[in-house]
Amino acid sequence: MEKRVVILLGPPGAGKGTQATRLSAALSLPHVSTGDLFRENKAKGTALGKKAQEYMDSGKLVPDELVLDMLFDRIGRADCAKGCLLDGFPRTLPQAEALAARLSGAETRALNLRVPDAKLVDRLTGRRTCRACGNIHHISHSPSKVEGKCDKCGGELHIRTDDALETVTKRLAVYREQTLPLEGWYRSRGLLSEVDGDRNTDQVFRDLERAASAAGVS
Ligand code: AMP
């Protein structure tokens, strides 16, 4: 069977992480998040984690060569032999080009989650992430049952350093400058599906699943 690669595109706060967890199970594809991989490296204190930290904390993108080495190492592992679901990658045109070269022949589909700018700031600054399992809550849209504790595992909820308002503003500007051009890149190759991300998570999930199967990658 051909390799299947599903790419979740969209600005920070569009819901990529939340949807990726469900979509990964539905499509039987491992969820590969470059943001999570960097955070794991940071937590373990690796050389890569230390290099990435200053970029992440200020809302900038980590340089392409660091991202590509880490990503290619991850998708080269056995669990990705049949494909993967990419969340937060690619984020620049050179990353998209490098991925296409690496995966030539794979069945690829980019799903673009659209959410109005005004909603993104609220989603990101109100986000509370579990330190233990990465589950995401929101103080008003998806509050945890017990304040400060994750509903899934009981772990401690915290505000990601880069979800502070100042950093969020920077991340959105970086997205518009460096990542938005990827929409055109995938559209012009006939590989893009648009999904309205400004609805409840179940509706968005159904559309993502439908778009992936219409494209033959489910
Ligand atoms: P995320 O969890 O996807 O929002 O990623 C958190 C941070 O990790 C980003 O703000 C970047 O600093 C860094 N990062 C994650 N993925 C990439 C990527 N594909 N290219 C460059 N930097 C990335």
PDB file of C-alpha atoms and ligand atoms in Angstrom, residues 11-13 16-17 33-39 52-64 66-68 70-71 87-92 95 124 127 160 162-163 167 171 174 178-179, ligand 1:
ATOM      1  CA  PRO A  11      -2.563  29.183  12.274  1.00  0.00           C
ATOM      2  CA  PRO A  12      -1.592  28.673  15.913  1.00  0.00           C
ATOM      3  CA  GLY A  13      -4.824  28.204  17.859  1.00  0.00           C
ATOM      4  CA  LYS A  16      -4.529  21.380  15.049  1.00  0.00           C
ATOM      5  CA  GLY A  17      -3.344  19.642  18.230  1.00  0.00           C
ATOM      6  CA  SER A  33       3.905  17.159  16.107  1.00  0.00           C
ATOM      7  CA  THR A  34       7.144  19.104  15.692  1.00  0.00           C
ATOM      8  CA  GLY A  35       6.076  21.423  18.549  1.00  0.00           C
ATOM      9  CA  ASP A  36       5.685  18.384  20.855  1.00  0.00           C
ATOM     10  CA  LEU A  37       9.023  16.969  19.695  1.00  0.00           C
ATOM     11  CA  PHE A  38      10.741  20.265  20.546  1.00  0.00           C
ATOM     12  CA  ARG A  39       8.999  20.428  23.931  1.00  0.00           C
ATOM     13  CA  ALA A  52      15.169  25.494  20.085  1.00  0.00           C
ATOM     14  CA  GLN A  53      14.122  27.076  23.374  1.00  0.00           C
ATOM     15  CA  GLU A  54      15.004  30.695  22.652  1.00  0.00           C
ATOM     16  CA  TYR A  55      13.125  30.625  19.344  1.00  0.00           C
ATOM     17  CA  MET A  56      10.067  28.958  20.847  1.00  0.00           C
ATOM     18  CA  ASP A  57       9.879  31.223  23.886  1.00  0.00           C
ATOM     19  CA  SER A  58       9.947  34.335  21.709  1.00  0.00           C
ATOM     20  CA  GLY A  59       7.350  33.011  19.230  1.00  0.00           C
ATOM     21  CA  LYS A  60       9.822  32.621  16.346  1.00  0.00           C
ATOM     22  CA  LEU A  61      10.260  29.588  14.138  1.00  0.00           C
ATOM     23  CA  VAL A  62      13.134  27.244  14.852  1.00  0.00           C
ATOM     24  CA  PRO A  63      15.581  27.293  11.876  1.00  0.00           C
ATOM     25  CA  ASP A  64      14.671  24.879   9.078  1.00  0.00           C
ATOM     26  CA  LEU A  66      17.103  21.883  13.014  1.00  0.00           C
ATOM     27  CA  VAL A  67      13.445  21.096  12.299  1.00  0.00           C
ATOM     28  CA  LEU A  68      14.165  18.954   9.248  1.00  0.00           C
ATOM     29  CA  MET A  70      14.445  16.098  13.849  1.00  0.00           C
ATOM     30  CA  LEU A  71      11.372  15.491  11.663  1.00  0.00           C
ATOM     31  CA  ASP A  87       0.829  18.665  12.959  1.00  0.00           C
ATOM     32  CA  GLY A  88       2.804  21.919  12.924  1.00  0.00           C
ATOM     33  CA  PHE A  89       4.987  20.852  10.007  1.00  0.00           C
ATOM     34  CA  PRO A  90       5.710  22.154   7.405  1.00  0.00           C
ATOM     35  CA  ARG A  91       5.697  25.820   8.420  1.00  0.00           C
ATOM     36  CA  THR A  92       7.926  27.326   5.710  1.00  0.00           C
ATOM     37  CA  GLN A  95      10.204  22.727   4.735  1.00  0.00           C
ATOM     38  CA  LEU A 124      -4.425  30.643  22.647  1.00  0.00           C
ATOM     39  CA  ARG A 127      -5.555  27.588  26.626  1.00  0.00           C
ATOM     40  CA  ARG A 160       2.485  27.288  27.843  1.00  0.00           C
ATOM     41  CA  ASP A 162       4.452  30.830  24.325  1.00  0.00           C
ATOM     42  CA  ASP A 163       0.711  31.281  24.989  1.00  0.00           C
ATOM     43  CA  THR A 167       4.226  35.849  22.268  1.00  0.00           C
ATOM     44  CA  ARG A 171       3.431  33.830  16.558  1.00  0.00           C
ATOM     45  CA  VAL A 174       5.217  34.839  11.969  1.00  0.00           C
ATOM     46  CA  GLN A 178       6.157  32.425   6.723  1.00  0.00           C
ATOM     47  CA  THR A 179       3.441  29.758   6.867  1.00  0.00           C
TER      48      THR A 179
HETATM   49  P1  AMP B   1       3.452  24.380  18.147  1.00  0.00           P
HETATM   50  O1  AMP B   1       3.229  23.543  19.344  1.00  0.00           O
HETATM   51  O2  AMP B   1       3.195  23.651  16.859  1.00  0.00           O
HETATM   52  O3  AMP B   1       2.703  25.696  18.215  1.00  0.00           O
HETATM   53  O4  AMP B   1       5.007  24.766  18.116  1.00  0.00           O
HETATM   54  C1  AMP B   1       5.609  25.483  19.174  1.00  0.00           C
HETATM   55  C2  AMP B   1       6.876  26.177  18.685  1.00  0.00           C
HETATM   56  O5  AMP B   1       7.821  25.195  18.224  1.00  0.00           O
HETATM   57  C3  AMP B   1       6.687  27.111  17.506  1.00  0.00           C
HETATM   58  O6  AMP B   1       6.221  28.393  17.882  1.00  0.00           O
HETATM   59  C4  AMP B   1       8.101  27.132  16.912  1.00  0.00           C
HETATM   60  O7  AMP B   1       8.966  27.930  17.702  1.00  0.00           O
HETATM   61  C5  AMP B   1       8.538  25.682  17.104  1.00  0.00           C
HETATM   62  N1  AMP B   1       8.156  24.872  15.908  1.00  0.00           N
HETATM   63  C6  AMP B   1       7.269  23.840  15.873  1.00  0.00           C
HETATM   64  N2  AMP B   1       7.174  23.333  14.620  1.00  0.00           N
HETATM   65  C7  AMP B   1       8.014  24.072  13.845  1.00  0.00           C
HETATM   66  C8  AMP B   1       8.347  24.052  12.468  1.00  0.00           C
HETATM   67  N3  AMP B   1       7.786  23.178  11.607  1.00  0.00           N
HETATM   68  N4  AMP B   1       9.246  24.970  12.013  1.00  0.00           N
HETATM   69  C9  AMP B   1       9.833  25.848  12.854  1.00  0.00           C
HETATM   70  N5  AMP B   1       9.552  25.934  14.164  1.00  0.00           N
HETATM   71  C10 AMP B   1       8.650  25.050  14.670  1.00  0.00           C
END
